[in-house]
Coordinates of C-alpha atoms in Angstrom, one line a residue:
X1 CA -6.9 33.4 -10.9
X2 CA -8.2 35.1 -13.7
X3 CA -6.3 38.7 -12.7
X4 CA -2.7 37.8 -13.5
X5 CA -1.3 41.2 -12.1
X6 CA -3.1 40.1 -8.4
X7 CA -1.8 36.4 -8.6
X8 CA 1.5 38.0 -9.5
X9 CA 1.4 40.1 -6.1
X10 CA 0.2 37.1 -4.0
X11 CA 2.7 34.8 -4.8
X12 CA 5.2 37.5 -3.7
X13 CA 4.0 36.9 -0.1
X14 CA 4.2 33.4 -0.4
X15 CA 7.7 31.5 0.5
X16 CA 8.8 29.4 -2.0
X17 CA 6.6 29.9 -4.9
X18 CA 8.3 29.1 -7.5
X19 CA 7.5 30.0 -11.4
X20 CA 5.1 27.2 -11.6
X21 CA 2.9 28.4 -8.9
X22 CA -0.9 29.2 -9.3
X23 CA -3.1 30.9 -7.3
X24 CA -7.1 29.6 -6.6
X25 CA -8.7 32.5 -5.7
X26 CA -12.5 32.0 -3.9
X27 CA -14.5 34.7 -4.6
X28 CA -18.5 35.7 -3.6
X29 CA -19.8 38.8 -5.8
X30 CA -16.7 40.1 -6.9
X31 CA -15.0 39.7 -3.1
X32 CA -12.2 37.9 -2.5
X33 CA -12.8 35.8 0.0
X34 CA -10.0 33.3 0.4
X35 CA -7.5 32.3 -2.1
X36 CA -4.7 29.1 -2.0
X37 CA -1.2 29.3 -3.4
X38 CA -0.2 25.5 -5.4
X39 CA 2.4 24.3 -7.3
X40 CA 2.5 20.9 -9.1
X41 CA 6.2 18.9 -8.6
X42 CA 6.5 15.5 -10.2
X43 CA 3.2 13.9 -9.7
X44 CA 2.6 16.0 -6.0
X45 CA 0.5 18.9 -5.3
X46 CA 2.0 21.0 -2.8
X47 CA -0.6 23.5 -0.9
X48 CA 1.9 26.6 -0.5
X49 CA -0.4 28.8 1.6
X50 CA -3.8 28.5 2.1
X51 CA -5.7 32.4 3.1
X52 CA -8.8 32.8 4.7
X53 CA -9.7 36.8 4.6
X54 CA -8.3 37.9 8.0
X55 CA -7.8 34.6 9.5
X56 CA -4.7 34.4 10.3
X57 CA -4.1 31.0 12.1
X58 CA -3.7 32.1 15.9
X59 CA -6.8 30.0 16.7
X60 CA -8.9 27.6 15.8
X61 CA -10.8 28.1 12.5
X62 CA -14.7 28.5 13.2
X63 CA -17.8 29.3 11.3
X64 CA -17.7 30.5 7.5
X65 CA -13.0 30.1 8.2
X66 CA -13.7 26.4 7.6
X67 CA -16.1 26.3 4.9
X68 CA -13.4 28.8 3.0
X69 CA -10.5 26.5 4.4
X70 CA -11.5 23.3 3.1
X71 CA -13.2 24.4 0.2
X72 CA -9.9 25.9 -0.9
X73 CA -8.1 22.7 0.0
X74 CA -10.8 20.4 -2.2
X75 CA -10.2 23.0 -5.3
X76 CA -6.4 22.5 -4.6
X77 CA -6.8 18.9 -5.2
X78 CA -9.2 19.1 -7.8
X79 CA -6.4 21.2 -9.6
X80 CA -3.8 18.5 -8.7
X81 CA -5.9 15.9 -9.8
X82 CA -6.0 17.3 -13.4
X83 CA -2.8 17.7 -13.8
X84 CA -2.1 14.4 -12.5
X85 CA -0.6 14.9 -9.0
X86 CA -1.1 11.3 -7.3
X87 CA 0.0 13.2 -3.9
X88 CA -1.2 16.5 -2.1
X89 CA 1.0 17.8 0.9
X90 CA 1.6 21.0 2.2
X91 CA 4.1 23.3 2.7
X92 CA 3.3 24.1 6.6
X93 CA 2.4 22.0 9.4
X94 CA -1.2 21.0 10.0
X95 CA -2.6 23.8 12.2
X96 CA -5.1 22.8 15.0
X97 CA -5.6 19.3 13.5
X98 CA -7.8 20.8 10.5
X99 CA -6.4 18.7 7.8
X100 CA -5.9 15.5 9.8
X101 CA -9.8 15.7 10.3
X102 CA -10.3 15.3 6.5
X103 CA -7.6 12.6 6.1
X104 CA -4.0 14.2 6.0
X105 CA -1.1 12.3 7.9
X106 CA 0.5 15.3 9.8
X107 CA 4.1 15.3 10.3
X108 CA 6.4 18.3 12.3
X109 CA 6.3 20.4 9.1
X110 CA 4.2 18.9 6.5
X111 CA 0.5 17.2 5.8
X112 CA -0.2 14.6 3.2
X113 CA -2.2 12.3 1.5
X114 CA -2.6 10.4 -1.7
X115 CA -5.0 12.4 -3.6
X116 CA -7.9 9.3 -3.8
X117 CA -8.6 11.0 -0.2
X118 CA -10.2 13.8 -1.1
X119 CA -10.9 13.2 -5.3
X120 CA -12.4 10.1 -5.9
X121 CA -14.4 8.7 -8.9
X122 CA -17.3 6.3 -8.3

């Protein structure tokens, strides 16, 4: 996130970010429409939060709440992948089977996957 002030403020809502944490921001004309909170440990990615405007989990993501979702996630990896992460995983449990359908193994409290799931070079 270009606006270092704003990343500062999101990662205050975030549990566990730690100084390493980034914030991908997705943005369409200057709005802010969904943003994800990473930080790199070792050679694994961990998705802190992911934020989809006023989506707030209750239900099942529909419509334009998916395309933000998973394009969020597939930046989050890109990032990892860059830096080396071998791993992605997150820091909350899969919610309504949404990363399982794109290749997570979801545990109790955490998803995961080696990162050749979603970046892969051919």
């Amino acid at each position: 996130m270009q606006d270092k002030e704003r990343e500062k403020e999101l990662l205050l809502t975030v549990d566990g970010a730690g100084e390493n944490a980034r914030v991908l921001a997705m943005t369409e004309r200057g709005e802010l429409l969904g943003w994800t909170a990473v930080e790199l440990s070792d050679s694994t990615l961990r998705i802190l939060k992911l934020s989809a405007g006023e989506y707030d989990f209750s239900r099942p993501p529909q419509g334009e709440e998916i395309f933000v979702l998973d394009t969020l996630m597939r930046s989050a990896a890109s990032f990892g992948e860059t830096f080396g992460a071998g791993l992605i995983e997150t820091a909350f449990p899969d919610f309504y089977g949404f990363l399982a359908l794109r290749g997570f193994t979801a545990e109790e409290s955490r998803a995961f996957t080696p990162m050749s799931t979603i970046v892969t070079y051919e």
